PDB file of C-alpha atoms in Angstrom:
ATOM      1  CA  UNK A   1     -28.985  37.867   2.385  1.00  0.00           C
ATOM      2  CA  UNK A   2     -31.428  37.212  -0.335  1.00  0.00           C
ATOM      3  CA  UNK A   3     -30.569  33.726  -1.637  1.00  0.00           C
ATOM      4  CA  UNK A   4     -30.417  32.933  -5.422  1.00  0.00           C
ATOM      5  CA  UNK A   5     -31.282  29.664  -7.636  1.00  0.00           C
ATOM      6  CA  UNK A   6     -27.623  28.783  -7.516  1.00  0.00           C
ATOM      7  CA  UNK A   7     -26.383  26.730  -4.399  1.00  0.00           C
ATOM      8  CA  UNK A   8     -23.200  28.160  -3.394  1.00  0.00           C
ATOM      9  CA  UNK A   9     -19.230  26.701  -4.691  1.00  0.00           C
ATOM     10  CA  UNK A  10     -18.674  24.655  -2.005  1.00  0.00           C
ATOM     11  CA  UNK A  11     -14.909  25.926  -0.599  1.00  0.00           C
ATOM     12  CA  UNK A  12     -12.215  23.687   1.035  1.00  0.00           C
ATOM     13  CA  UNK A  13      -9.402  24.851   3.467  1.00  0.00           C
ATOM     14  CA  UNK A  14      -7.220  21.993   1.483  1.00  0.00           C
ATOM     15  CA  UNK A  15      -6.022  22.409  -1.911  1.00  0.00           C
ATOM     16  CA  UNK A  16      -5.421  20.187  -4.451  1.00  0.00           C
ATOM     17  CA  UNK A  17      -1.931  19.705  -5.465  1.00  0.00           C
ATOM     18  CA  UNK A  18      -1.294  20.854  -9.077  1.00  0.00           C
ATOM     19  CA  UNK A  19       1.042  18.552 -11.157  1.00  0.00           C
ATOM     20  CA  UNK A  20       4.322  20.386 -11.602  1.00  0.00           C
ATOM     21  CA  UNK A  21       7.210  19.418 -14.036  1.00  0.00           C
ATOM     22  CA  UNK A  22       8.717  16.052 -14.223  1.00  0.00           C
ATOM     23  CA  UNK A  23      11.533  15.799 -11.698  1.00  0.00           C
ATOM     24  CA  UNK A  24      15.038  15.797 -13.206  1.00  0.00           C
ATOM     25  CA  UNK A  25      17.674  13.347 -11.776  1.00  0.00           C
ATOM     26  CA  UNK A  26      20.263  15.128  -9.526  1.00  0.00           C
ATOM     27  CA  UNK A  27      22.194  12.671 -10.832  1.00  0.00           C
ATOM     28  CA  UNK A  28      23.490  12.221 -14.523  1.00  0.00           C
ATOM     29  CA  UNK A  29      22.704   8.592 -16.452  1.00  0.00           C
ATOM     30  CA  UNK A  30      25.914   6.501 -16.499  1.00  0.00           C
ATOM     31  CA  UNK A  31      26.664   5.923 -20.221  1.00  0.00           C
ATOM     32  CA  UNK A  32      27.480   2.389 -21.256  1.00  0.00           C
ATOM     33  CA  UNK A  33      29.979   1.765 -23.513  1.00  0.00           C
ATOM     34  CA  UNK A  34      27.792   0.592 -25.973  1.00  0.00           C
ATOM     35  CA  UNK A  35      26.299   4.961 -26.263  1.00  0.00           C
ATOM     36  CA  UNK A  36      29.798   5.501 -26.999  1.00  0.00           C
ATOM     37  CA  UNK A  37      30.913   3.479 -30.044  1.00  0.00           C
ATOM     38  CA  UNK A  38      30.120   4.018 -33.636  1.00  0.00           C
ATOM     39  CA  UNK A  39      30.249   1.074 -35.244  1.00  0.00           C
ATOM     40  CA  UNK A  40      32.443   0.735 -39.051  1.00  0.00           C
ATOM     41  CA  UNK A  41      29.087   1.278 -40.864  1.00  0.00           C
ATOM     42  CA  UNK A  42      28.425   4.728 -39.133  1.00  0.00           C
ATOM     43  CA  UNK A  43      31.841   5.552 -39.343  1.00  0.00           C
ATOM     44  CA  UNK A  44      32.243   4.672 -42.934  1.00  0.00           C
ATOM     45  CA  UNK A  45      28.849   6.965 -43.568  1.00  0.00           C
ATOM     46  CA  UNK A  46      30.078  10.082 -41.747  1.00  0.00           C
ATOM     47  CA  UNK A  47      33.124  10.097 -43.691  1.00  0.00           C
ATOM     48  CA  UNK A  48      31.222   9.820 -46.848  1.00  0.00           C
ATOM     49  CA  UNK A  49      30.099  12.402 -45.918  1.00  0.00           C
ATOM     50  CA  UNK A  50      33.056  14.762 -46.098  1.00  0.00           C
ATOM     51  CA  UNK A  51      34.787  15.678 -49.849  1.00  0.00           C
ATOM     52  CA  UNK A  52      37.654  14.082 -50.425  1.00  0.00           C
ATOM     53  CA  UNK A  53      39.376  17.678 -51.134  1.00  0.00           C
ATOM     54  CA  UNK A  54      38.159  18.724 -47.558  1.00  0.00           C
ATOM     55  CA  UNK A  55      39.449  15.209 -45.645  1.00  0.00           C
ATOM     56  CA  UNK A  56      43.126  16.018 -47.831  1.00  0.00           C
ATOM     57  CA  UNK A  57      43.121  19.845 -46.838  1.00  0.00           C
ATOM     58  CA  UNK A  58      42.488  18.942 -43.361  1.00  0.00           C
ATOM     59  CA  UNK A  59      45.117  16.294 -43.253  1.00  0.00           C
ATOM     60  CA  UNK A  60      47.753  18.772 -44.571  1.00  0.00           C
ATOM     61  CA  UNK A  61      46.684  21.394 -41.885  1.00  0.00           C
ATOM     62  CA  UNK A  62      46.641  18.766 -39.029  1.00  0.00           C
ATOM     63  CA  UNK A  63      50.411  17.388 -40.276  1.00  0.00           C
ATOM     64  CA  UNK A  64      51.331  20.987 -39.952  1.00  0.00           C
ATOM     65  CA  UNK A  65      49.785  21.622 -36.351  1.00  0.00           C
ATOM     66  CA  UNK A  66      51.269  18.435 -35.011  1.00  0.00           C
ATOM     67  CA  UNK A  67      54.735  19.638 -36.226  1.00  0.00           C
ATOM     68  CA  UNK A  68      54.382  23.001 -35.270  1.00  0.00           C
ATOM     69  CA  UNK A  69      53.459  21.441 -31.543  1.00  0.00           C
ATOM     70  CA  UNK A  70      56.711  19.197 -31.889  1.00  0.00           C
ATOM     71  CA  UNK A  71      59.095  21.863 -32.528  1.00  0.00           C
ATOM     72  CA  UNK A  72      57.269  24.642 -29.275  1.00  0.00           C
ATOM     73  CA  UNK A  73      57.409  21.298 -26.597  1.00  0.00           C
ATOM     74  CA  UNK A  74      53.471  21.338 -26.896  1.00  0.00           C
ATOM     75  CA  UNK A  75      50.912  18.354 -27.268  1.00  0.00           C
ATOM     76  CA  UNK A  76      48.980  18.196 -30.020  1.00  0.00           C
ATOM     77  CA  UNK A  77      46.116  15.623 -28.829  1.00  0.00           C
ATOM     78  CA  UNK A  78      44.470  16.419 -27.048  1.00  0.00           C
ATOM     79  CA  UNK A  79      45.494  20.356 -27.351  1.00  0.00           C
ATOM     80  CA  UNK A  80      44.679  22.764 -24.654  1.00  0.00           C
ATOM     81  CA  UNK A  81      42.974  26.492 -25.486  1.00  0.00           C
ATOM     82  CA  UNK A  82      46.635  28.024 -25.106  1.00  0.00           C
ATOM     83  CA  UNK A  83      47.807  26.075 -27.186  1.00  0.00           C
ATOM     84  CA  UNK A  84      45.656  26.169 -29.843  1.00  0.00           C
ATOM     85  CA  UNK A  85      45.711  30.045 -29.457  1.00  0.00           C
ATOM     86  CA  UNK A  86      49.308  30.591 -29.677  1.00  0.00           C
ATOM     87  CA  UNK A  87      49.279  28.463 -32.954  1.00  0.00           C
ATOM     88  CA  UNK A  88      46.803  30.717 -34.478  1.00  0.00           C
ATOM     89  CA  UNK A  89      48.913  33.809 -33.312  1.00  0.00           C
ATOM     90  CA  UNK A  90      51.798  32.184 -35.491  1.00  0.00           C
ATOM     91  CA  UNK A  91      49.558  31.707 -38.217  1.00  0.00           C
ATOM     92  CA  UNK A  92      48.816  34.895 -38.267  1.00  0.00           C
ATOM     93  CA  UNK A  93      52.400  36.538 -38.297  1.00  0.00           C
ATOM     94  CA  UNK A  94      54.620  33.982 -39.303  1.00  0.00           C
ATOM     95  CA  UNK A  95      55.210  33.493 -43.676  1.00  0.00           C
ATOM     96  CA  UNK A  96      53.875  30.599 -44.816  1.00  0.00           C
ATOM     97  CA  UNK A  97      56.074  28.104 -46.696  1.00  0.00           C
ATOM     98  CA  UNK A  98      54.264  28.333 -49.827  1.00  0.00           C
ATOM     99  CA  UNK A  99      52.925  31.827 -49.401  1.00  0.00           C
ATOM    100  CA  UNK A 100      55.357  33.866 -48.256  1.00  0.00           C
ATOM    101  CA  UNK A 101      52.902  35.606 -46.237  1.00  0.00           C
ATOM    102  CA  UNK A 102      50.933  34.787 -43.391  1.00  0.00           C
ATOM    103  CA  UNK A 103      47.362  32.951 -43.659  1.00  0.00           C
ATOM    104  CA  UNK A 104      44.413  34.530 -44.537  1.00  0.00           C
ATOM    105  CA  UNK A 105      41.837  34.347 -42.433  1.00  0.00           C
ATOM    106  CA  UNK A 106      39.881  31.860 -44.232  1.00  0.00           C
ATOM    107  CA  UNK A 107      42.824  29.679 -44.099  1.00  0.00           C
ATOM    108  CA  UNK A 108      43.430  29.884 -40.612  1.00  0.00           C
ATOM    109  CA  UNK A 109      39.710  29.181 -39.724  1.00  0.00           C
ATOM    110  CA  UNK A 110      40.253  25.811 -41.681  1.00  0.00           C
ATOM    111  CA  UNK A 111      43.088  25.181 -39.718  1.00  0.00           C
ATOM    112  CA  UNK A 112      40.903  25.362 -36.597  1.00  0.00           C
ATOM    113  CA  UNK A 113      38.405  23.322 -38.057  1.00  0.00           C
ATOM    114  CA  UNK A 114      40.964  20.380 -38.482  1.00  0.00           C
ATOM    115  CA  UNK A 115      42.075  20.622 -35.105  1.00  0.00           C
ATOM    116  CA  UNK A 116      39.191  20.382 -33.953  1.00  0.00           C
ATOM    117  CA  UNK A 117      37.698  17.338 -36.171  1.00  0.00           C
ATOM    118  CA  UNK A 118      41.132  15.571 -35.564  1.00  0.00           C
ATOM    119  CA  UNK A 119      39.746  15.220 -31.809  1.00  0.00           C
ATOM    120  CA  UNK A 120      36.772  14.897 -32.676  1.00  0.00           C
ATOM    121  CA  UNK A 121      37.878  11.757 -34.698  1.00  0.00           C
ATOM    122  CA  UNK A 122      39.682  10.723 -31.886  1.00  0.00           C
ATOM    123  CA  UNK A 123      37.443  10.977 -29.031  1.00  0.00           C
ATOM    124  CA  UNK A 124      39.267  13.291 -27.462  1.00  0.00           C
ATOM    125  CA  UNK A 125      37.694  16.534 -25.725  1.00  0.00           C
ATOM    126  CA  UNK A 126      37.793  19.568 -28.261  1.00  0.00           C
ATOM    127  CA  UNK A 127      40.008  22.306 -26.868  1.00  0.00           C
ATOM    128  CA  UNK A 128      38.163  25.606 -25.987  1.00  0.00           C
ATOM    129  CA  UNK A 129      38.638  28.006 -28.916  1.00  0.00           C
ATOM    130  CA  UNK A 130      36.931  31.353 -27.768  1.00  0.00           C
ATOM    131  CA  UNK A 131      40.442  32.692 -27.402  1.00  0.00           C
ATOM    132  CA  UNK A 132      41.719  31.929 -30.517  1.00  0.00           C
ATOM    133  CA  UNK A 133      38.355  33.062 -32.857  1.00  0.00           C
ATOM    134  CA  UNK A 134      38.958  36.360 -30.601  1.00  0.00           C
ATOM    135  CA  UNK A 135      42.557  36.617 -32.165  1.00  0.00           C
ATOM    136  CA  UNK A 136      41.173  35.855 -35.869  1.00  0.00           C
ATOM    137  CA  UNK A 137      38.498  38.874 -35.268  1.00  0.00           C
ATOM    138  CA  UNK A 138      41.617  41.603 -34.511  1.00  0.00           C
ATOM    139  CA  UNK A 139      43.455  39.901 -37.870  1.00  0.00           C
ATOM    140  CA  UNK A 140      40.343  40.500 -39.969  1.00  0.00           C
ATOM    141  CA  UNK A 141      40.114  44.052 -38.142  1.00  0.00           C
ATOM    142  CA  UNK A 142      44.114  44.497 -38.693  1.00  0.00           C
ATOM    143  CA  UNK A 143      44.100  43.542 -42.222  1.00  0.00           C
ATOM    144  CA  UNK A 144      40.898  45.256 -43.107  1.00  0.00           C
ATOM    145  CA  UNK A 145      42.157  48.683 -41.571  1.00  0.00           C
ATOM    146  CA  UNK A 146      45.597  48.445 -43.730  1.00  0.00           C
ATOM    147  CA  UNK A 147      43.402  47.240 -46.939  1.00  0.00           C
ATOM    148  CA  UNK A 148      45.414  44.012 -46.802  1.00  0.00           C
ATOM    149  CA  UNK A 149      44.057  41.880 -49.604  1.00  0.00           C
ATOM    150  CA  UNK A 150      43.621  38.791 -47.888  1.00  0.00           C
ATOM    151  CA  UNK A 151      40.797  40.520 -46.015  1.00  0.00           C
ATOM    152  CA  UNK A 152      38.852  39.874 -49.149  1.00  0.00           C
ATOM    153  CA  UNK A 153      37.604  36.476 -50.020  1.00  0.00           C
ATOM    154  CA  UNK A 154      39.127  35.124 -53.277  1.00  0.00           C
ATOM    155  CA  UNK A 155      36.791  33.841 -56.043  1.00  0.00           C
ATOM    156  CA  UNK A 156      37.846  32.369 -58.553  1.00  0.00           C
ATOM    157  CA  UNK A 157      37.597  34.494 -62.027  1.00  0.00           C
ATOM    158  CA  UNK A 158      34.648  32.710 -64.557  1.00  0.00           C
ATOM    159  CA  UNK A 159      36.060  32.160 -68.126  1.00  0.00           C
ATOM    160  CA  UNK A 160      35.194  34.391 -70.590  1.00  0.00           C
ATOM    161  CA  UNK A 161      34.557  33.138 -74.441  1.00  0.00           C
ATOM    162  CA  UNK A 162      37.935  34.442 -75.452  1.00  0.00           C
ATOM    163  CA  UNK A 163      39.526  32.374 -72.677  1.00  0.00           C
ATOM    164  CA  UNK A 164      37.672  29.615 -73.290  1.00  0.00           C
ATOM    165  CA  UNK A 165      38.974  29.651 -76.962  1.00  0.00           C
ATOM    166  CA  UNK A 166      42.329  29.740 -75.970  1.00  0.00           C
ATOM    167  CA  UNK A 167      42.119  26.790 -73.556  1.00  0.00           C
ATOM    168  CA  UNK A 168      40.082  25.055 -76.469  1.00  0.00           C
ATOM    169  CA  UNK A 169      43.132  25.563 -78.698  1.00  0.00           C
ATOM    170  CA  UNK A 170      45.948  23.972 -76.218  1.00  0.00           C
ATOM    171  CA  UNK A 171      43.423  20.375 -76.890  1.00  0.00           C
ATOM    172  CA  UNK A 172      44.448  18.080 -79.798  1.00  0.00           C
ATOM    173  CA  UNK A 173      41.165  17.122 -81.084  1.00  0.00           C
ATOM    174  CA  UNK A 174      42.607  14.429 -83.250  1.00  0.00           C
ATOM    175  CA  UNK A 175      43.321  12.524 -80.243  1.00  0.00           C
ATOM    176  CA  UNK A 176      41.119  10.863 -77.492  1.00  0.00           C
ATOM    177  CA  UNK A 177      42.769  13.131 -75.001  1.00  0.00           C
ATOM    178  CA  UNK A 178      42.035  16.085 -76.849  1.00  0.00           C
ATOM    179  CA  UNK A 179      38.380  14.854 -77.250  1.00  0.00           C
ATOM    180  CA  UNK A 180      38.352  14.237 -73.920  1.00  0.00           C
ATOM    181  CA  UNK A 181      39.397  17.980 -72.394  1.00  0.00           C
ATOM    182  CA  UNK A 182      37.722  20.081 -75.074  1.00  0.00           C
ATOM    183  CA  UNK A 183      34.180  18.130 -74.112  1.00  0.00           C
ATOM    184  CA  UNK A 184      35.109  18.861 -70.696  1.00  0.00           C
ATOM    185  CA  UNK A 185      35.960  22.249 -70.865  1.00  0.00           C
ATOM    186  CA  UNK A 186      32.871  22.804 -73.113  1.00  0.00           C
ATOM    187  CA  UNK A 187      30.361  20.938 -70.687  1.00  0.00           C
ATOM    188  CA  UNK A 188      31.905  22.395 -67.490  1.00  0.00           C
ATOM    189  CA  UNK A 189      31.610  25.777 -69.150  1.00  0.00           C
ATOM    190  CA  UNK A 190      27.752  25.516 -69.739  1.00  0.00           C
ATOM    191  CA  UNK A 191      26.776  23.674 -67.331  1.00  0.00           C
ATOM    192  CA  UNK A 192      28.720  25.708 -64.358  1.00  0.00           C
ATOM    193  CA  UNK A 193      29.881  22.504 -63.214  1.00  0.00           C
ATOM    194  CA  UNK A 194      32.766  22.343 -61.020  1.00  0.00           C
ATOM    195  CA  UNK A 195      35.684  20.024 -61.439  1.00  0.00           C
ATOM    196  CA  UNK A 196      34.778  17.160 -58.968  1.00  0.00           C
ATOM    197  CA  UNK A 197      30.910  17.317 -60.833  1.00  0.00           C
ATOM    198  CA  UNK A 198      32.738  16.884 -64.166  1.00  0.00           C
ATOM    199  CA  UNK A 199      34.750  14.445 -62.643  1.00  0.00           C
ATOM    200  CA  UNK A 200      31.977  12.051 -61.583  1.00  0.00           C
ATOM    201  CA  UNK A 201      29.894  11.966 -64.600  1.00  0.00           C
ATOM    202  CA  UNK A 202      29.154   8.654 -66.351  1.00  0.00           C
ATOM    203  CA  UNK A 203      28.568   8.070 -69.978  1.00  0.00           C
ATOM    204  CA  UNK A 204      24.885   7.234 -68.723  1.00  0.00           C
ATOM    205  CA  UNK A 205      24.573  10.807 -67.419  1.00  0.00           C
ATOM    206  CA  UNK A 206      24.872  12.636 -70.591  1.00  0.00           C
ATOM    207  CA  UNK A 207      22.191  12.021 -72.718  1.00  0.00           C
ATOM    208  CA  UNK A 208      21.680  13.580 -76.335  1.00  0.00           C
ATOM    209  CA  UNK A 209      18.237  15.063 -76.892  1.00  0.00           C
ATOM    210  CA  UNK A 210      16.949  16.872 -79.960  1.00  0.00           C
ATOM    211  CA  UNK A 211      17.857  19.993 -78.948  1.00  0.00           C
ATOM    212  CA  UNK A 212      21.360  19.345 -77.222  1.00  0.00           C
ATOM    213  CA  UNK A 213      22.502  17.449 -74.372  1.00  0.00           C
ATOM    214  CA  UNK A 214      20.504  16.553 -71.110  1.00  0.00           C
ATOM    215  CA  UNK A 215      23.198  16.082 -68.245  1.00  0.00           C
ATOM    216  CA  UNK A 216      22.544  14.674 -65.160  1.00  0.00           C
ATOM    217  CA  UNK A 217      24.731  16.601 -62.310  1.00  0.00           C
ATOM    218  CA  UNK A 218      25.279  15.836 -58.971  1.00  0.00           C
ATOM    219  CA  UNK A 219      25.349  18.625 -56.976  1.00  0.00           C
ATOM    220  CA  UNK A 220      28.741  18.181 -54.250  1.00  0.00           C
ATOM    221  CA  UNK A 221      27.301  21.770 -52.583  1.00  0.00           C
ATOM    222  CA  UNK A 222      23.430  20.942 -52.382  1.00  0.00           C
ATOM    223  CA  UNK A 223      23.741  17.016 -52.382  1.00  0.00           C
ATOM    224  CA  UNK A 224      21.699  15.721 -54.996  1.00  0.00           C
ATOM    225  CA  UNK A 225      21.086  15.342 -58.677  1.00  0.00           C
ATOM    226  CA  UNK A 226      20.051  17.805 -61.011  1.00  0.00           C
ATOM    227  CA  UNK A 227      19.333  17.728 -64.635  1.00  0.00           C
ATOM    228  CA  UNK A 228      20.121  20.244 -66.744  1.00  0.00           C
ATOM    229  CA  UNK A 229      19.905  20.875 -70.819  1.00  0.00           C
ATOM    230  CA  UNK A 230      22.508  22.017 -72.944  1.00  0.00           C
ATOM    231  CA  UNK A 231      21.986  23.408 -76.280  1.00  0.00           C
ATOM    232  CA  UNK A 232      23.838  23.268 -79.427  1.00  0.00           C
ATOM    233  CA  UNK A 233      26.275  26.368 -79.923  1.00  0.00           C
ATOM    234  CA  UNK A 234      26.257  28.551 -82.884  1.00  0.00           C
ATOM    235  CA  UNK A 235      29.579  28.027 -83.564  1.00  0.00           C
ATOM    236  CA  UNK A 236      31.041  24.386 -84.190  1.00  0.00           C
ATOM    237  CA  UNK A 237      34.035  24.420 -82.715  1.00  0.00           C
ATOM    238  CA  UNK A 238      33.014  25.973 -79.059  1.00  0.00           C
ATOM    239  CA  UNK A 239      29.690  23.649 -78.885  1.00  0.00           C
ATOM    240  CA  UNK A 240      29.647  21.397 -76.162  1.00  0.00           C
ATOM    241  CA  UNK A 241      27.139  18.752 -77.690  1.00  0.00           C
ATOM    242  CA  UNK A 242      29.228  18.501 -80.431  1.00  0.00           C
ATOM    243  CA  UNK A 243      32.441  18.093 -78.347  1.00  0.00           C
ATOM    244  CA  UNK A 244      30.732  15.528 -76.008  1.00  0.00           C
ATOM    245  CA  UNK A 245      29.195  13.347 -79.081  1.00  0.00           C
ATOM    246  CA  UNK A 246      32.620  13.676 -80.834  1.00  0.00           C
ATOM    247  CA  UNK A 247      34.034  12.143 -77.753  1.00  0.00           C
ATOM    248  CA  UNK A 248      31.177   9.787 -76.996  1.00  0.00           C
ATOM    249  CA  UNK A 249      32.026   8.112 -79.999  1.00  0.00           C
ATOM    250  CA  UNK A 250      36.145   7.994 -79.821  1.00  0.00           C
ATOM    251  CA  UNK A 251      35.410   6.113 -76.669  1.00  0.00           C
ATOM    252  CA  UNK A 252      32.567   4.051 -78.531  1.00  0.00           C
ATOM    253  CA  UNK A 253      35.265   3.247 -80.986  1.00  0.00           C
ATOM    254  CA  UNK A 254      37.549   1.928 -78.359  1.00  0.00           C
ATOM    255  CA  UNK A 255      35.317  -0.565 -76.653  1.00  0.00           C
ATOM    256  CA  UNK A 256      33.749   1.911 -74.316  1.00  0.00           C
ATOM    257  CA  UNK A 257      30.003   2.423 -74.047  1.00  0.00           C
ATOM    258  CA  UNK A 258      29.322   2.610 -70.185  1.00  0.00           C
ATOM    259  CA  UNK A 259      31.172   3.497 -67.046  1.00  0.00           C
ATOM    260  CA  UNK A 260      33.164   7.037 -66.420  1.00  0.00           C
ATOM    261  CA  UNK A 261      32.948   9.399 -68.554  1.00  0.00           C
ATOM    262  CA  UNK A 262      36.635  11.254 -68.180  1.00  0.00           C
ATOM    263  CA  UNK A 263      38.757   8.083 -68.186  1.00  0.00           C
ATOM    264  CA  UNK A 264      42.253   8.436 -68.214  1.00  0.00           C
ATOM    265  CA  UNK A 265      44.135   7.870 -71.544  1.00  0.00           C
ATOM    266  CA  UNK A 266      47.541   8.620 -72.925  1.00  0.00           C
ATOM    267  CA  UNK A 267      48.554   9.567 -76.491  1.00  0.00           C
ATOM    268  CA  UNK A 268      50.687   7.000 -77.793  1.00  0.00           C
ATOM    269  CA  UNK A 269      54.806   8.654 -79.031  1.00  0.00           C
ATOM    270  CA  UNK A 270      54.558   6.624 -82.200  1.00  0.00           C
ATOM    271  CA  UNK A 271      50.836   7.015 -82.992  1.00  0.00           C
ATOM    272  CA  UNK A 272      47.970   9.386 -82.740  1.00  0.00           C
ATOM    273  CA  UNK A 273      45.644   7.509 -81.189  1.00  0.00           C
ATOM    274  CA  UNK A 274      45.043   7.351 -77.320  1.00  0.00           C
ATOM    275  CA  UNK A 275      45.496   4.240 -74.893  1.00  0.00           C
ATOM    276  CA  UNK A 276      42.367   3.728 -72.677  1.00  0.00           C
ATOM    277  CA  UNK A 277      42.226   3.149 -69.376  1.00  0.00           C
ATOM    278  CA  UNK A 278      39.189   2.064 -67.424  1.00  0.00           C
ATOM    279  CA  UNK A 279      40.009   4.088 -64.061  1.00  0.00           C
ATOM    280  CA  UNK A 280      37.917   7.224 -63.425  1.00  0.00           C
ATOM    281  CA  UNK A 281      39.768  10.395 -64.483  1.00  0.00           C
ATOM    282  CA  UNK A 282      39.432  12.820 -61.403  1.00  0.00           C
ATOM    283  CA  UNK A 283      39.727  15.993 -61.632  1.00  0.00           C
ATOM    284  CA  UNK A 284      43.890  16.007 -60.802  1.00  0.00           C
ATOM    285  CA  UNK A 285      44.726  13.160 -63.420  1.00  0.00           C
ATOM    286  CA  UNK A 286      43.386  14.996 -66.369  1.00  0.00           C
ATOM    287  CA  UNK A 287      46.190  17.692 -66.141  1.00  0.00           C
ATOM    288  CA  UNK A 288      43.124  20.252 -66.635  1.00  0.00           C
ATOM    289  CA  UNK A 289      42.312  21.387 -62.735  1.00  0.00           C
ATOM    290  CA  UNK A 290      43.713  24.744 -63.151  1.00  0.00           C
ATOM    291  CA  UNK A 291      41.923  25.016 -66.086  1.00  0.00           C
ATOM    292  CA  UNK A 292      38.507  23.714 -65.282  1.00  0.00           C
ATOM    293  CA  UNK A 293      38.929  25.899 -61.818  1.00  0.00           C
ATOM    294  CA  UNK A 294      38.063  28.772 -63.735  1.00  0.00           C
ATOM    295  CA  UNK A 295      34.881  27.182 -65.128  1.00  0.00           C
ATOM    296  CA  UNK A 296      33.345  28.250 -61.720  1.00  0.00           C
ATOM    297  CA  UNK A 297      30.665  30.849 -62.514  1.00  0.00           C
TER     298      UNK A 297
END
């Protein structure tokens, strides 16, 4: 054969080995004790984490498994994926005490969710729920077939001017209380806020601007701050800078120029003025949560 100007590949019978994948241990790492524990701190952060409405719902709906469980013979923690199942079968059949009907779905999926952050909380192994999220799907299916109501999500209904005016007229505006609910209605209404956002604000938050109000928010769904500007109304007595200044100044009046915003205060029987207190008014103490529930846009 003809040669060329290239020397032939030189060829080996023996092959080189290629590297392959790291090998994994047949065996699994023993944990210490140490990759177990969560110290205070961490624990303290991770329940920061968690709205205090969420940590008292689930409380409620845990109280309720662990007496349900009492009353059947069954244990609680940690639950099994029977038992867990047949408690969601109740749920779904059995009237609630303050209902009068059975769960809704959404209700019921809470219900889960505490269960299962109850063992969670308690290092205990979460109980298998496949079962039980296969019994919620036939409910939604049952209650969606018969046009059942609770099928439906329920949203709360935003307040309309005319509403608004009639909430505005059950607040005393001669008193700090009064103040005090007509600026929150007012704000919550134009800023969307909901009542745990109004709840938190300091005086330092709302700011009063040339054109209005700025308002620093924090956000409990998106989890930060957001500042947003509120402009004078056209009419006087449904304006929320004017509300908020009219009750920035009551509480100037009565030693207050820092801290909370909605502090609680109670009209005196023998006087019109209010007595201040410095504890934060949340969103239960001001006797306004059904009220500024409907705020919700």
């Amino acid at each position: 054969m003809p040669t060329t100007g290239c020397s032939p590949r030189p060829t080996s019978d023996r092959t080189e080995p290629r590297p392959g994948p790291a090998a994994i241990p047949s065996v699994p790492p023993l944990h210490s004790a140490a990759d177990l524990h969560l110290s205070p701190v961490a624990r303290t952060a991770i329940e920061a984490g968690v709205p205090d409405s969420t940590r008292r719902a689930y409380a409620a709906n845990w109280k309720a498994f662990a007496a349900w469980c009492a009353a059947c013979g069954r244990v609680p923690l940690p639950a099994t994926p029977a038992t867990v199942t047949e408690y969601i079968t109740h749920l779904s059949t059995a009237p609630s005490a303050r209902a009068g009907r059975p769960l809704a779905p959404s209700s019921i999926e809470r219900a889960m969710a505490a269960i299962r952050t109850m063992h969670a909380a308690s290092d205990a192994p979460a109980p298998q729920t496949k079962a039980a999220h296969k019994m919620l799907g036939g409910y939604r299916v049952r209650l969606s077939l018969t046009r059942d109501p609770a099928a439906c999500p329920r949203r709360a209904d935003p307040a309309v001017p005319k509403a608004l005016r009639t909430m505005l007229a059950a607040c005393d505006r001669t008193t700090l209380a009064g103040k005090r609910g007509a600026a929150l209605l007012l704000l919550g209404y134009a800023c969307a806020a909901r009542t745990s956002e109004l709840a938190a604000l300091d005086i330092a938050d709302v700011v009063e601007t040339a054109d209005g109000l700025l308002v620093t928010i924090y956000g409990r769904k998106i989890k930060a701050y957001t500042e947003m500007a509120v402009p004078y109304g056209r009419i006087p007595a449904t304006c929320p800078v004017r509300a908020v200044r009219d009750l920035l100044t009551a509480l100037a009046d009565a030693g207050r120029t820092s801290g909370p915003l909605p502090v609680r205060c109670r009209s005196s029987p023998d006087s019109p003025s209010s007595h201040l207190y410095g504890k934060r008014n949340n969103h239960q103490q001001t006797g306004l949560r059904s009220t500024l529930n409907r705020l919700r846009m």
